[in-house]
Short mmCIF file of C-alpha atoms and ligand atoms in Angstrom, two decimals:
data_model
loop_
_atom_site.label_atom_id
_atom_site.label_comp_id
_atom_site.label_asym_id
_atom_site.label_seq_id
_atom_site.Cartn_x
_atom_site.Cartn_y
_atom_site.Cartn_z
CA MET A 1 86.00 85.03 125.69
CA GLY A 2 87.10 84.33 122.10
CA PHE A 3 88.24 86.83 119.53
CA LEU A 4 85.88 85.36 116.92
CA GLU A 5 82.21 84.44 116.83
CA TRP A 6 81.45 80.99 115.49
CA ALA A 7 78.42 79.19 114.05
CA THR A 8 77.63 75.71 112.76
CA SER A 9 77.08 75.41 109.00
CA PRO A 10 74.22 73.28 107.54
CA TRP A 11 76.88 70.55 107.10
CA GLY A 12 77.76 70.56 110.75
CA GLN A 13 81.09 72.38 110.24
CA ARG A 14 82.09 74.95 112.84
CA VAL A 15 82.86 78.15 110.96
CA PRO A 16 83.87 81.65 112.07
CA ILE A 17 81.23 84.24 111.15
CA HIS A 18 82.93 87.45 112.21
CA ILE A 19 85.14 89.00 114.87
CA ALA A 20 83.88 89.40 118.43
CA TRP A 21 82.61 92.96 118.65
CA PHE A 22 84.34 93.77 121.95
CA LEU A 23 87.40 94.26 119.70
CA ILE A 24 85.84 97.60 118.73
CA TRP A 25 86.46 98.76 122.30
CA VAL A 26 89.93 97.21 122.39
CA ALA A 27 90.87 99.25 119.28
CA ALA A 28 89.27 102.47 120.56
CA ILE A 29 90.96 102.16 123.97
CA ALA A 30 94.32 101.29 122.37
CA GLY A 31 94.00 104.41 120.17
CA LEU A 32 93.09 106.54 123.18
CA LEU A 33 96.00 105.18 125.24
CA PHE A 34 98.40 105.99 122.41
CA LEU A 35 97.15 109.59 122.28
CA MET A 36 97.44 110.00 126.05
CA VAL A 37 100.95 108.53 126.26
CA HIS A 38 102.15 110.53 123.26
CA ALA A 39 100.63 113.81 124.46
CA THR A 40 102.16 113.33 127.92
CA TYR A 41 105.56 112.49 126.43
CA VAL A 42 105.56 115.56 124.17
CA ARG A 43 104.34 117.84 126.97
CA TYR A 44 106.70 116.78 129.73
CA PHE A 45 109.63 114.73 128.40
CA ALA A 46 110.41 115.30 124.72
CA LYS A 47 113.53 117.27 123.86
CA HIS A 48 113.56 119.93 121.17
CA LYS A 49 113.92 118.49 117.64
CA GLU A 50 117.48 118.65 116.35
CA PHE A 51 118.68 118.15 112.80
CA ALA A 52 122.14 117.82 111.28
CA GLY A 53 123.62 120.71 109.32
CA GLY A 54 121.81 123.74 107.98
CA VAL A 55 120.50 124.97 104.65
CA SER A 56 122.83 127.31 102.77
CA PRO A 57 121.48 130.88 102.39
CA LEU A 58 121.82 130.51 98.62
CA VAL A 59 119.53 127.47 98.53
CA ALA A 60 117.13 129.01 101.06
CA ALA A 61 116.82 132.18 99.02
CA ARG A 62 115.44 130.16 96.12
CA ILE A 63 112.63 128.68 98.25
CA PRO A 64 109.30 130.42 97.61
CA GLU A 65 107.29 131.85 100.49
CA ARG A 66 104.64 129.19 99.89
CA VAL A 67 106.07 125.76 99.19
CA PRO A 68 103.67 123.64 97.12
CA ARG A 69 102.99 120.33 98.86
CA HIS A 70 99.71 118.79 97.70
CA SER A 71 98.09 119.38 94.30
CA LEU A 72 94.36 120.06 94.12
CA THR A 73 93.86 116.52 92.78
CA ALA A 74 95.77 115.00 95.70
CA ARG A 75 93.83 117.11 98.21
CA SER A 76 90.49 116.25 96.64
CA PHE A 77 91.40 112.55 96.83
CA HIS A 78 92.37 112.88 100.48
CA TRP A 79 89.09 114.49 101.54
CA VAL A 80 86.88 112.19 99.46
CA MET A 81 88.71 109.24 100.99
CA ALA A 82 88.35 110.71 104.49
CA ALA A 83 84.57 111.21 104.04
CA ALA A 84 84.18 107.64 102.75
CA MET A 85 86.34 106.27 105.58
CA PHE A 86 84.35 108.03 108.34
CA THR A 87 81.05 106.94 106.76
CA LEU A 88 82.34 103.36 106.66
CA LEU A 89 83.50 103.41 110.27
CA PHE A 90 80.28 104.93 111.62
CA THR A 91 77.92 102.80 109.51
CA ALA A 92 79.84 99.64 110.44
CA PHE A 93 80.33 100.15 114.14
CA LEU A 94 77.44 102.29 115.45
CA PRO A 95 74.97 99.41 114.99
CA LYS A 96 77.37 97.08 116.82
CA VAL A 97 77.43 99.36 119.87
CA GLY A 98 73.66 99.78 120.05
CA VAL A 99 72.73 102.54 117.57
CA GLN A 100 70.44 100.61 115.24
CA PHE A 101 69.70 101.78 111.69
CA ASP A 102 69.65 100.33 108.20
CA TRP A 103 73.38 100.64 107.70
CA VAL A 104 74.29 98.18 104.95
CA THR A 105 73.24 100.35 101.96
CA TYR A 106 75.13 103.44 103.21
CA HIS A 107 78.07 101.18 103.97
CA TRP A 108 78.48 99.59 100.55
CA ILE A 109 77.92 102.95 98.83
CA ALA A 110 80.72 104.51 100.92
CA GLY A 111 82.77 101.36 100.30
CA SER A 112 82.35 101.80 96.54
CA VAL A 113 83.41 105.46 96.78
CA LEU A 114 86.49 104.45 98.78
CA THR A 115 87.34 101.67 96.32
CA VAL A 116 87.11 103.97 93.28
CA SER A 117 89.05 106.73 95.04
CA ILE A 118 91.84 104.31 96.01
CA ILE A 119 92.09 102.93 92.46
CA PHE A 120 92.37 106.53 91.27
CA HIS A 121 95.01 107.28 93.93
CA ILE A 122 97.13 104.26 92.94
CA ILE A 123 97.12 105.35 89.27
CA HIS A 124 97.71 109.01 90.15
CA ALA A 125 100.55 108.22 92.59
CA SER A 126 102.21 105.73 90.24
CA PHE A 127 102.24 107.82 87.08
CA PHE A 128 101.75 111.48 88.02
CA MET A 129 103.25 111.91 91.50
CA ASP A 130 106.66 111.13 92.96
CA PHE A 131 105.88 107.46 93.68
CA TRP A 132 108.96 106.81 95.85
CA SER A 133 108.44 109.82 98.14
CA ILE A 134 106.18 107.80 100.48
CA TRP A 135 108.48 104.76 100.87
CA PRO A 136 111.31 104.67 103.46
CA ASP A 137 114.78 105.24 101.98
CA ARG A 138 118.29 104.51 103.27
CA ILE A 139 118.59 107.88 105.04
CA ASP A 140 115.28 107.26 106.87
CA VAL A 141 116.57 103.92 108.16
CA ARG A 142 119.94 105.38 109.21
CA ASP A 143 118.22 108.32 110.91
CA ALA A 144 115.75 106.04 112.71
CA GLY A 145 118.79 104.35 114.29
CA ARG A 146 120.27 107.74 115.19
CA ARG A 147 117.04 108.97 116.72
CA ILE A 148 116.62 105.81 118.82
CA ARG A 149 120.22 105.95 120.07
CA ARG A 150 119.92 109.65 120.91
CA PHE A 151 116.61 108.92 122.69
CA LEU A 152 118.48 106.34 124.80
CA GLY A 153 121.06 109.01 125.69
CA LYS A 154 123.86 107.62 123.48
CA PRO A 155 126.12 110.09 121.63
CA ASP A 156 125.15 110.02 117.94
CA PRO A 157 124.91 112.71 115.26
CA PRO A 158 121.47 114.30 114.82
CA PRO A 159 119.34 113.01 111.92
CA ASP A 160 119.05 114.82 108.59
CA ARG A 161 116.02 116.97 107.87
CA PHE A 162 113.15 115.04 106.31
CA ALA A 163 112.39 114.47 102.65
CA LYS A 164 108.75 115.19 101.72
CA TYR A 165 107.46 112.76 104.37
CA PRO A 166 109.03 111.86 107.74
CA LEU A 167 109.57 108.14 108.39
CA GLU A 168 106.58 108.01 110.78
CA ASN A 169 104.25 109.21 108.01
CA LYS A 170 105.69 106.63 105.63
CA LEU A 171 105.17 103.82 108.14
CA TYR A 172 101.65 105.03 108.85
CA HIS A 173 100.90 105.03 105.12
CA GLY A 174 102.15 101.41 104.99
CA ALA A 175 99.82 100.39 107.83
CA ILE A 176 96.90 102.12 106.11
CA ILE A 177 97.69 100.26 102.89
CA VAL A 178 97.55 96.90 104.68
CA ALA A 179 94.34 97.65 106.64
CA GLY A 180 92.67 99.62 103.83
CA LEU A 181 93.35 97.10 101.06
CA SER A 182 92.24 94.22 103.32
CA ALA A 183 88.93 96.02 104.01
CA ILE A 184 88.47 96.94 100.34
CA ILE A 185 89.27 93.56 98.76
CA THR A 186 87.13 91.61 101.26
CA GLY A 187 84.43 94.32 101.07
CA VAL A 188 84.14 94.02 97.28
CA PHE A 189 83.55 90.26 97.64
CA MET A 190 81.13 90.82 100.53
CA MET A 191 79.01 92.93 98.20
CA PHE A 192 77.99 89.59 96.61
CA ARG A 193 76.23 88.78 99.90
CA VAL A 194 73.97 91.83 99.76
CA ARG A 195 71.90 93.50 97.05
CA THR A 196 73.83 96.25 95.22
CA ILE A 197 73.57 97.92 91.82
CA PHE A 198 76.82 96.36 90.60
CA PHE A 199 76.27 92.61 90.27
CA PRO A 200 73.61 90.03 91.12
CA ARG A 201 73.64 88.72 94.67
CA ASN A 202 75.45 85.40 94.93
CA PRO A 203 75.99 84.13 98.47
CA TYR A 204 77.23 80.81 97.03
CA LEU A 205 80.32 82.39 95.46
CA PHE A 206 82.42 80.90 98.30
CA GLY A 207 81.97 78.15 100.88
CA ASP A 208 81.00 78.92 104.48
CA MET A 209 84.56 78.72 105.79
CA THR A 210 85.91 81.11 103.11
CA TRP A 211 83.08 83.57 103.70
CA GLY A 212 83.70 83.34 107.44
CA MET A 213 87.41 84.07 107.07
CA MET A 214 86.57 86.96 104.76
CA TYR A 215 84.22 88.52 107.31
CA VAL A 216 86.87 88.03 110.00
CA LEU A 217 89.55 89.75 107.90
CA HIS A 218 87.13 92.57 107.03
CA GLY A 219 86.32 93.03 110.72
CA LEU A 220 89.98 92.94 111.81
CA ALA A 221 90.92 95.50 109.16
CA GLY A 222 87.93 97.59 110.27
CA VAL A 223 88.83 97.67 113.96
CA GLY A 224 92.47 98.27 113.03
CA LEU A 225 91.28 101.31 111.09
CA ILE A 226 89.50 102.66 114.19
CA ALA A 227 92.85 102.98 115.99
CA LEU A 228 94.72 104.13 112.87
CA ILE A 229 92.21 106.87 112.07
CA MET A 230 92.15 108.07 115.69
CA VAL A 231 95.93 108.42 115.64
CA HIS A 232 95.84 110.18 112.25
CA VAL A 233 93.24 112.73 113.37
CA TYR A 234 95.14 113.31 116.63
CA PHE A 235 98.37 114.14 114.80
CA GLY A 236 96.46 116.30 112.33
CA LEU A 237 95.17 118.39 115.24
CA ARG A 238 98.45 118.68 117.17
CA PRO A 239 99.78 122.26 117.15
CA GLU A 240 103.25 121.35 115.85
CA LYS A 241 101.69 119.46 112.91
CA ARG A 242 99.24 122.19 111.97
CA ALA A 243 101.42 123.39 109.08
CA ILE A 244 101.12 119.93 107.54
CA THR A 245 97.35 119.76 108.08
CA LYS A 246 96.93 123.23 106.58
CA SER A 247 98.86 122.08 103.53
CA MET A 248 96.26 119.36 103.00
CA ILE A 249 93.62 122.11 102.84
CA PHE A 250 95.41 124.91 100.99
CA GLY A 251 98.07 122.92 99.15
CA TRP A 252 101.18 124.70 100.43
CA MET A 253 103.32 125.08 103.55
CA SER A 254 105.30 128.11 104.66
CA ARG A 255 108.95 128.52 103.72
CA ASP A 256 109.87 128.73 107.43
CA PHE A 257 108.30 125.39 108.26
CA TYR A 258 109.80 123.81 105.13
CA LEU A 259 113.30 125.02 106.02
CA GLN A 260 112.94 123.95 109.64
CA GLU A 261 111.89 120.35 108.97
CA HIS A 262 112.69 119.52 105.35
CA ASP A 263 115.88 119.11 103.37
CA PRO A 264 115.73 120.86 99.98
CA ALA A 265 118.18 118.25 98.66
CA ARG A 266 115.83 115.40 99.63
CA TRP A 267 112.61 117.19 98.72
CA PRO A 268 113.38 119.79 96.03
CA VAL A 269 110.76 122.49 95.62
CA ASP A 270 108.96 122.54 92.30
CA ASN A 271 108.92 126.30 91.73
CA SER A 272 106.88 125.95 88.54
CA THR A 273 103.73 125.02 90.49
CA SER A 274 104.21 127.21 93.55
CA PRO A 275 101.20 129.38 94.44
CA PRO A 276 101.83 133.11 93.83
CA PRO A 277 103.80 134.41 96.85
CA SER A 278 102.70 137.72 98.28
CA SER A 279 106.33 138.80 98.54
CA ARG A 280 109.77 137.28 98.15
CA SER A 281 112.57 137.92 100.59
CA ALA A 282 116.24 137.39 99.86
CA GLU A 283 116.89 137.09 103.60
CA PRO A 284 114.75 134.10 104.62
CA GLU A 285 114.47 133.07 108.22
CA GLY A 286 115.04 129.61 109.66
CA LEU A 287 118.36 128.92 107.96
CA THR A 288 120.03 127.49 111.00
CA ASP A 289 119.34 124.23 112.80
CA ALA A 290 115.87 123.89 114.21
CA GLY A 291 117.75 123.65 117.47
C1 HEM B 1 86.90 101.76 106.88
C2 HEM B 1 86.66 100.70 106.17
C3 HEM B 1 85.65 99.65 106.54
C4 HEM B 1 85.20 99.25 107.77
C5 HEM B 1 85.60 99.79 109.12
C6 HEM B 1 84.22 98.21 107.56
C7 HEM B 1 83.58 97.51 108.55
C8 HEM B 1 82.60 96.56 108.36
C9 HEM B 1 82.00 95.75 109.38
C10 HEM B 1 82.39 95.76 110.85
C11 HEM B 1 81.06 94.99 108.79
C12 HEM B 1 80.19 93.93 109.48
C13 HEM B 1 80.81 92.62 109.11
C14 HEM B 1 80.27 91.48 109.90
O1 HEM B 1 79.09 91.43 110.19
O2 HEM B 1 81.11 90.64 110.21
C15 HEM B 1 81.04 95.29 107.40
C16 HEM B 1 80.20 94.74 106.46
C17 HEM B 1 80.22 95.01 105.12
N1 HEM B 1 81.17 95.77 104.45
FE1 HEM B 1 82.58 96.90 105.33
N2 HEM B 1 84.07 98.02 106.22
C18 HEM B 1 84.92 98.88 105.57
C19 HEM B 1 85.11 98.98 104.20
C20 HEM B 1 84.28 98.38 103.26
C21 HEM B 1 84.44 98.53 101.83
C22 HEM B 1 85.56 99.34 101.18
C23 HEM B 1 83.43 97.82 101.26
C24 HEM B 1 83.11 97.63 99.81
C25 HEM B 1 83.92 97.87 98.83
C26 HEM B 1 82.66 97.21 102.31
C27 HEM B 1 81.56 96.41 102.12
C28 HEM B 1 80.86 95.77 103.11
C29 HEM B 1 79.65 94.99 102.90
C30 HEM B 1 78.97 94.74 101.56
C31 HEM B 1 79.25 94.54 104.15
C32 HEM B 1 77.97 93.80 104.49
C33 HEM B 1 78.14 92.36 104.48
C34 HEM B 1 76.89 91.69 104.98
O3 HEM B 1 76.07 92.27 105.69
O4 HEM B 1 76.77 90.51 104.68
N3 HEM B 1 83.20 97.57 103.52
N4 HEM B 1 81.99 96.25 107.15
#
């Protein structure tokens, strides 16, 4: 059983045509296994999160009740991208597992929406957002070492509280960039193989081998995204991550959650854009270690 499907070109060359579709199930089962192992670990084995130091009452008092996290533009991008991503996954893979329909048109339309939204996101993130907030920094790397050593039972200081994004989220974003850009770049070229409104069809743009490799890369990125999206949705639904998910809907997270998990020195609050708090307290809770 090979990982690719092959065909013979009119010139007698053996060329790959796409991935073997059983990889859909491999990705889905891998995603499911991850969820089961993680949920079991959190339920029965994980220790309570511990962070180094605490936030001074003076700093905490300046934190608004609602800490702004995602602007309306960033949230709109996220949900447009999510809708396009789900449409792409379902239109691509349902026909491969037996649900037949005319999928290609819906697929390239959703692909075009995703492509435009990602181009927008790259410009928005580079020039209007804090570009570096999503890339691992030196403290993340040091703290990853600390967390691993503590997990193995070695004596090590607890990690610092997170900046805007924990290391796991940053690594996930990196994986999505690799899989997403692979699907998008190959997908844009693959639009030359079908009829779209953008450019005339030209199946001779590349040779058979190049087209084959492109379909393989598109398929690999696609099945990779099955597992990645499953994991993303799972974390979004987990009770301890609900504050983060809510912030992707409403734009803000509570001061308590912010002070528990985030370091105001690493992720300073922009008070100018904070949503109007219903009340302000000079005695905020959650000033000590999350325990
Ligand atoms: C979540 C992202 C995506 C997934 C899971 C996905 C998956 C797939 C799969 C499995 C196929 C069938 C390929 C084959 O037969 O080997 C396909 C075809 C195709 N994809 Fe995607 N894709 C994604 C994103 C995109 C994007 C962003 C575009 C366009 C910008 C795109 C455009 C196309 C086109 C035009 C085809 C049809 C090619 C043909 O029938 O010859 N896809 N996609």
